[in-house]
Short mmCIF file of C-alpha atoms and ligand atoms in Angstrom, two decimals:
data_model
loop_
_atom_site.label_atom_id
_atom_site.label_comp_id
_atom_site.label_asym_id
_atom_site.label_seq_id
_atom_site.Cartn_x
_atom_site.Cartn_y
_atom_site.Cartn_z
CA MET A 1 53.02 -28.56 -39.80
CA ARG A 2 51.72 -29.18 -43.29
CA LEU A 3 48.41 -30.29 -41.86
CA GLU A 4 48.09 -27.09 -39.85
CA LYS A 5 48.75 -24.98 -42.91
CA ASN A 6 46.11 -26.82 -44.84
CA ILE A 7 43.54 -26.33 -42.13
CA LYS A 8 44.30 -22.62 -42.16
CA LYS A 9 43.82 -22.50 -45.92
CA ILE A 10 40.56 -24.40 -45.68
CA SER A 11 39.25 -22.09 -43.01
CA VAL A 12 40.13 -19.00 -45.05
CA VAL A 13 38.25 -20.43 -48.03
CA LEU A 14 35.35 -21.31 -45.79
CA LEU A 15 35.26 -17.89 -44.25
CA PHE A 16 35.22 -16.32 -47.73
CA ALA A 17 32.43 -18.59 -48.83
CA LEU A 18 30.37 -17.81 -45.74
CA SER A 19 30.68 -14.07 -46.01
CA ALA A 20 30.39 -13.90 -49.77
CA ALA A 21 27.21 -15.91 -50.10
CA PRO A 22 24.86 -13.73 -48.03
CA SER A 23 26.05 -10.46 -49.55
CA PHE A 24 25.64 -11.88 -53.00
CA ALA A 25 22.10 -12.94 -52.11
CA GLN A 26 21.41 -9.50 -50.65
CA ASP A 27 22.60 -7.83 -53.86
CA LEU A 28 20.27 -10.00 -55.84
CA LEU A 29 17.37 -9.13 -53.54
CA ALA A 30 18.23 -5.47 -53.65
CA ARG A 31 18.23 -5.50 -57.47
CA GLN A 32 14.80 -7.08 -57.48
CA ALA A 33 13.37 -4.71 -54.87
CA PRO A 34 14.82 -1.17 -54.87
CA VAL A 35 12.83 -0.36 -51.76
CA ASP A 36 14.93 -2.83 -49.79
CA ARG A 37 18.10 -1.11 -50.97
CA ARG A 38 16.81 2.22 -49.70
CA ALA A 39 15.74 0.75 -46.37
CA LYS A 40 19.26 -0.60 -45.93
CA VAL A 41 20.68 2.91 -46.00
CA VAL A 42 18.78 3.98 -42.85
CA ASP A 43 20.93 3.55 -39.83
CA PRO A 44 19.19 1.31 -37.28
CA ILE A 45 20.16 3.72 -34.55
CA GLU A 46 18.45 6.52 -36.42
CA LEU A 47 15.34 4.41 -36.63
CA GLN A 48 15.44 3.80 -32.91
CA ASP A 49 15.89 7.49 -32.22
CA LEU A 50 12.88 8.22 -34.37
CA LYS A 51 10.79 5.73 -32.43
CA VAL A 52 11.90 7.20 -29.10
CA LYS A 53 11.14 10.71 -30.40
CA GLU A 54 7.65 9.64 -31.49
CA GLU A 55 7.01 7.96 -28.14
CA HIS A 56 8.03 11.15 -26.31
CA GLU A 57 5.87 13.36 -28.43
CA ASN A 58 2.87 11.06 -28.03
CA PRO A 59 3.11 8.71 -25.05
CA ALA A 60 1.08 5.45 -25.23
CA ALA A 61 -0.10 6.39 -28.73
CA ASP A 62 -1.28 2.78 -29.31
CA LEU A 63 -3.95 3.32 -26.63
CA TYR A 64 -4.88 6.95 -27.16
CA GLY A 65 -4.17 7.98 -30.71
CA ASP A 66 -3.63 11.74 -30.50
CA PHE A 67 -2.05 13.70 -27.69
CA ASP A 68 -4.24 16.77 -27.00
CA ASN A 69 -5.73 18.59 -24.09
CA LYS A 70 -9.34 18.64 -25.30
CA TYR A 71 -10.90 16.19 -22.83
CA VAL A 72 -9.92 15.51 -19.24
CA HIS A 73 -11.17 11.93 -19.42
CA LYS A 74 -10.28 10.99 -22.93
CA ALA A 75 -12.34 7.85 -23.58
CA THR A 76 -10.67 5.50 -26.05
CA PRO A 77 -11.41 1.79 -26.59
CA ILE A 78 -9.92 -0.09 -23.68
CA PRO A 79 -8.46 -3.55 -24.32
CA ASN A 80 -10.21 -6.33 -22.32
CA HIS A 81 -6.89 -7.42 -20.97
CA ILE A 82 -3.75 -5.32 -20.70
CA LYS A 83 -0.66 -5.47 -18.57
CA ILE A 84 0.75 -2.23 -17.26
CA ASP A 85 4.32 -1.82 -16.10
CA CYS A 86 4.18 0.05 -12.78
CA ARG A 87 7.92 0.01 -12.02
CA HIS A 88 10.08 3.13 -11.86
CA PHE A 89 7.36 4.89 -9.89
CA CYS A 90 7.32 7.57 -7.23
CA MET A 91 4.63 7.98 -4.61
CA PRO A 92 2.87 11.31 -5.33
CA THR A 93 3.15 12.23 -1.67
CA PRO A 94 4.81 10.74 1.40
CA SER A 95 1.47 10.99 3.17
CA ARG A 96 0.23 7.62 4.43
CA VAL A 97 -3.26 8.93 5.19
CA VAL A 98 -6.14 8.05 2.88
CA THR A 99 -9.10 10.15 3.89
CA SER A 100 -11.56 8.99 1.29
CA ASN A 101 -11.75 5.88 -0.87
CA PHE A 102 -12.56 5.18 -4.46
CA GLY A 103 -16.18 4.39 -5.18
CA TYR A 104 -19.70 5.46 -4.29
CA ARG A 105 -19.85 8.44 -1.94
CA TRP A 106 -22.49 11.02 -1.11
CA GLY A 107 -24.68 9.95 -4.01
CA ARG A 108 -21.97 10.04 -6.67
CA GLN A 109 -18.93 8.16 -7.75
CA HIS A 110 -15.68 9.26 -6.30
CA LYS A 111 -13.19 8.47 -9.03
CA GLY A 112 -10.01 8.67 -7.00
CA LEU A 113 -8.38 8.52 -3.64
CA ASP A 114 -8.16 11.47 -1.26
CA ILE A 115 -4.82 11.70 0.47
CA LYS A 116 -4.30 14.07 3.35
CA VAL A 117 -1.73 16.73 2.49
CA TYR A 118 -1.17 20.28 3.72
CA ILE A 119 -1.17 23.42 1.63
CA GLY A 120 2.27 23.79 0.05
CA ASP A 121 3.28 20.12 0.35
CA SER A 122 5.20 18.78 -2.64
CA ILE A 123 3.13 16.68 -5.06
CA ARG A 124 5.29 14.46 -7.24
CA CYS A 125 4.71 12.81 -10.59
CA ALA A 126 3.99 9.08 -10.27
CA TRP A 127 5.86 7.88 -13.46
CA ASP A 128 7.70 9.39 -16.36
CA GLY A 129 5.32 10.99 -18.82
CA LYS A 130 4.04 14.10 -20.48
CA VAL A 131 1.76 16.73 -18.98
CA ARG A 132 -1.49 16.75 -20.95
CA ILE A 133 -3.60 19.25 -19.02
CA VAL A 134 -2.98 22.07 -16.55
CA ARG A 135 -6.29 23.70 -15.78
CA TYR A 136 -8.66 25.09 -13.16
CA GLU A 137 -12.17 23.81 -12.42
CA GLY A 138 -13.85 25.76 -9.67
CA ALA A 139 -16.70 23.29 -9.05
CA GLY A 140 -14.57 20.18 -9.12
CA TYR A 141 -10.89 19.43 -9.32
CA GLY A 142 -9.79 23.00 -8.53
CA LYS A 143 -6.29 23.53 -9.87
CA TYR A 144 -5.42 20.18 -11.40
CA ILE A 145 -2.88 18.40 -13.61
CA VAL A 146 -3.33 15.43 -15.93
CA VAL A 147 -0.21 13.48 -16.93
CA ARG A 148 -0.13 10.78 -19.59
CA HIS A 149 2.53 8.12 -18.84
CA TYR A 150 4.52 5.94 -21.19
CA ASN A 151 3.13 2.86 -19.39
CA GLY A 152 -0.38 3.67 -20.70
CA LEU A 153 -1.91 5.10 -17.55
CA GLU A 154 -2.95 8.68 -16.92
CA THR A 155 -2.77 10.25 -13.48
CA ILE A 156 -4.74 13.26 -12.23
CA TYR A 157 -3.72 15.48 -9.30
CA GLY A 158 -6.50 17.72 -7.96
CA HIS A 159 -7.18 20.56 -5.47
CA LEU A 160 -3.60 21.88 -5.82
CA SER A 161 -2.56 25.28 -4.54
CA ALA A 162 0.01 25.66 -7.31
CA GLN A 163 0.71 23.98 -10.68
CA LEU A 164 4.42 23.95 -11.43
CA VAL A 165 4.42 22.44 -14.91
CA HIS A 166 2.95 23.41 -18.27
CA GLU A 167 0.99 21.46 -20.85
CA GLY A 168 3.20 19.41 -23.16
CA GLN A 169 6.05 19.35 -20.68
CA GLU A 170 7.86 16.00 -20.29
CA VAL A 171 8.12 15.02 -16.67
CA LYS A 172 10.04 12.38 -14.71
CA ALA A 173 8.81 10.10 -11.89
CA GLY A 174 9.38 12.04 -8.65
CA GLU A 175 9.48 15.47 -10.22
CA VAL A 176 7.54 18.01 -8.16
CA ILE A 177 4.67 19.05 -10.47
CA GLY A 178 2.43 20.90 -8.02
CA LEU A 179 1.80 21.86 -4.41
CA GLY A 180 -0.93 20.51 -2.16
CA GLY A 181 -3.94 22.70 -1.64
CA ASN A 182 -7.66 23.16 -1.05
CA THR A 183 -8.90 24.56 -4.40
CA GLY A 184 -12.10 23.59 -6.14
CA ARG A 185 -14.76 21.41 -4.54
CA SER A 186 -12.79 20.52 -1.45
CA THR A 187 -13.19 20.84 2.28
CA GLY A 188 -9.81 20.76 3.91
CA SER A 189 -6.53 20.55 2.05
CA HIS A 190 -5.89 17.16 0.41
CA LEU A 191 -4.70 15.60 -2.80
CA HIS A 192 -7.37 14.08 -5.02
CA PHE A 193 -5.46 11.41 -6.94
CA GLU A 194 -6.81 9.46 -9.90
CA THR A 195 -5.34 6.69 -12.08
CA ARG A 196 -7.06 6.23 -15.43
CA LEU A 197 -6.72 3.83 -18.33
CA CYS A 198 -8.20 4.91 -21.66
CA GLY A 199 -10.39 7.39 -19.73
CA VAL A 200 -11.70 4.74 -17.27
CA ALA A 201 -11.01 5.47 -13.62
CA ILE A 202 -9.13 2.68 -11.92
CA ASN A 203 -9.07 2.52 -8.12
CA PRO A 204 -5.57 3.87 -7.29
CA ALA A 205 -5.49 1.53 -4.26
CA ILE A 206 -5.17 -1.39 -6.72
CA ILE A 207 -1.80 0.06 -7.78
CA PHE A 208 -0.57 2.23 -4.86
CA ASP A 209 -0.35 1.39 -1.24
CA PHE A 210 -0.11 4.79 0.40
CA ARG A 211 0.03 3.41 3.95
CA HIS A 212 3.14 1.44 3.07
CA GLN A 213 4.42 3.96 0.55
CA ASP A 214 4.91 1.43 -2.18
CA ILE A 215 3.31 0.00 -5.26
CA VAL A 216 1.20 -3.11 -4.71
CA SER A 217 2.95 -5.06 -7.48
CA ASN A 218 5.35 -4.38 -10.34
CA PHE A 219 2.70 -5.03 -12.92
CA PHE A 220 -1.00 -4.28 -12.95
CA THR A 221 -3.17 -6.33 -15.26
CA TYR A 222 -6.40 -4.72 -16.26
CA ASP A 223 -9.08 -7.27 -16.82
CA GLU A 224 -12.56 -6.01 -17.58
CA ASP A 225 -14.23 -8.94 -15.79
CA LYS A 226 -12.15 -8.66 -12.67
CA ILE A 227 -11.63 -4.95 -12.16
CA ASP A 228 -14.67 -4.33 -9.87
CA ASP A 229 -13.71 -7.18 -7.56
CA MET A 230 -10.07 -5.99 -7.57
CA SER A 231 -11.23 -2.51 -6.61
CA ALA A 232 -13.40 -3.74 -3.71
CA GLU A 233 -10.54 -5.91 -2.48
CA ALA A 234 -8.02 -3.05 -2.73
CA THR A 235 -10.31 -0.79 -0.65
CA ARG A 236 -10.78 -3.57 1.92
CA LEU A 237 -7.01 -4.07 2.25
CA ARG A 238 -5.70 -0.52 1.79
CA GLY A 239 -8.64 1.60 2.64
CA LYS A 240 -9.28 4.32 5.16
CA VAL A 241 -6.98 4.73 8.10
CA GLY A 242 -9.33 5.08 11.06
CA ASN A 243 -11.89 7.89 11.07
CA GLY A 244 -9.58 10.79 10.34
CA GLY A 245 -7.34 9.74 13.20
CA TYR A 246 -3.98 10.55 11.78
CA SER A 247 -1.00 12.51 12.99
CA ARG A 248 0.71 15.36 11.18
CA ALA A 249 3.89 13.24 11.15
CA GLU A 250 2.12 10.50 9.23
CA VAL A 251 0.87 13.00 6.69
CA ARG A 252 4.30 14.54 6.23
CA GLY A 253 5.86 11.09 5.89
CA GLU A 254 7.89 11.70 9.02
CA VAL A 255 7.13 8.32 10.49
CA ALA A 256 9.47 5.59 9.33
CA GLU A 257 6.81 2.94 9.12
CA ALA A 258 3.08 2.46 9.31
CA LYS A 259 2.02 1.37 12.76
CA GLU A 260 1.80 -2.30 12.02
CA ASP A 261 0.47 -3.19 15.40
CA GLU A 262 -2.82 -1.39 15.08
CA PRO A 263 -5.55 -3.12 13.14
CA ILE A 264 -6.92 -0.88 10.42
CA MET A 265 -10.64 -0.69 10.65
CA ILE A 266 -12.35 -0.12 7.34
CA GLY A 267 -15.89 1.15 7.29
CA THR A 268 -17.93 -0.30 10.14
CA PRO A 269 -16.25 -2.54 12.68
CA SER A 270 -18.44 -5.45 11.57
CA GLU A 271 -16.48 -5.49 8.33
CA GLY A 272 -13.59 -6.92 10.29
CA GLY A 273 -10.06 -6.17 11.36
CA ILE A 274 -6.90 -6.47 9.35
CA HIS A 275 -3.47 -7.45 10.53
CA PHE A 276 -0.19 -6.52 8.83
CA VAL A 277 2.17 -9.45 9.20
CA LYS A 278 5.56 -8.55 10.66
CA ARG A 279 8.80 -10.48 10.28
CA GLY A 280 8.82 -13.63 12.38
CA GLU A 281 5.09 -13.74 13.00
CA THR A 282 3.23 -16.96 12.62
CA LEU A 283 -0.46 -17.85 12.54
CA GLU A 284 -0.09 -18.93 16.18
CA SER A 285 1.45 -15.69 17.35
CA ILE A 286 -1.09 -13.57 15.50
CA ALA A 287 -3.93 -15.69 16.85
CA ARG A 288 -2.62 -15.12 20.36
CA LYS A 289 -2.19 -11.40 19.85
CA ARG A 290 -5.67 -10.99 18.34
CA GLY A 291 -7.42 -13.31 20.72
CA VAL A 292 -8.74 -15.62 18.07
CA SER A 293 -8.05 -19.25 17.21
CA VAL A 294 -5.71 -20.40 14.47
CA ALA A 295 -8.65 -22.27 12.94
CA ARG A 296 -10.59 -18.98 12.77
CA LEU A 297 -7.69 -17.21 11.03
CA CYS A 298 -7.47 -20.04 8.50
CA GLN A 299 -11.19 -19.95 7.89
CA LEU A 300 -11.18 -16.14 7.38
CA ASN A 301 -8.22 -16.12 5.01
CA GLY A 302 -8.59 -19.46 3.26
CA PHE A 303 -5.36 -20.75 4.82
CA SER A 304 -4.33 -24.20 6.05
CA LYS A 305 -2.63 -24.29 9.47
CA ASP A 306 0.69 -24.83 7.64
CA THR A 307 0.40 -21.69 5.52
CA LYS A 308 3.62 -19.66 5.68
CA LEU A 309 3.07 -15.91 6.22
CA LYS A 310 5.21 -13.23 4.54
CA PRO A 311 6.16 -9.93 6.24
CA GLY A 312 3.97 -7.20 4.86
CA GLN A 313 1.14 -9.57 4.05
CA VAL A 314 -2.29 -8.42 5.13
CA ILE A 315 -4.63 -10.87 6.74
CA LYS A 316 -8.13 -10.75 8.28
CA PHE A 317 -8.50 -11.60 11.95
CA SER A 318 -12.19 -10.91 12.53
ZN1 ZN B 401 -11.39 13.26 -4.07
#
């Protein structure tokens, strides 16, 4: 009993000593540096609110500096290596039909993907962000929208029939910001979709898989030395769906899944066929289905015969 009491006493003393010492030290510090004392008054929650407010007024300020609508492609120094968080996204359209790829086309660079949509189809914002530009360009984008996202990317939506947002408006991923159309330099209604980082156009197929209506991965790492190879690879894997052979249901997103059975031919047939791996498929079963040997599949894809395939994986078969 006595022992217990003593322990209690000791702990009270200890507690006092522990709590008293730091506050005494803080008082000393504060006396030496009045700035510290002032800083202590600011509620940490207030500071956080201020940061959030700044971020909302000027998304990705670290990369872009100011937020203004002066230039469509605002070129700012791009880091050699930067990781972008692509989560919390929304596909801009349920259309699975890519009608034109990123890259060289008709003697000029095509800086985005063309996705088949019909006039009046909803076009949705890819991530949370702030609308930077809502404008019309008769010889190019037509009616278009530029959104700067908090993750550092900018997206551009072109050839719209209607723009439903205004400059400076904060938007959420999935919010309908415009309607599909055929305005500007466009033959046939479609969405011209661009993803840009510090003004540099990035092949959207590196980030978005329209055919499977998903992002390619949760994070996209921009690496100056690798970006061209990544772009070519993305086009090879997620490029054109046939030669305009698409159904209205596919465009409207009314089909539950991409037709996994059909090989997607990209460019000329000599460039090879691609197989989307389904659940339960093995190298053997795919080899049988495609009429090639397992050894050939391994050679084309850099596999060993024991390589385990994952559903959704894309492999070459010719
Ligand atoms: Zn285009």
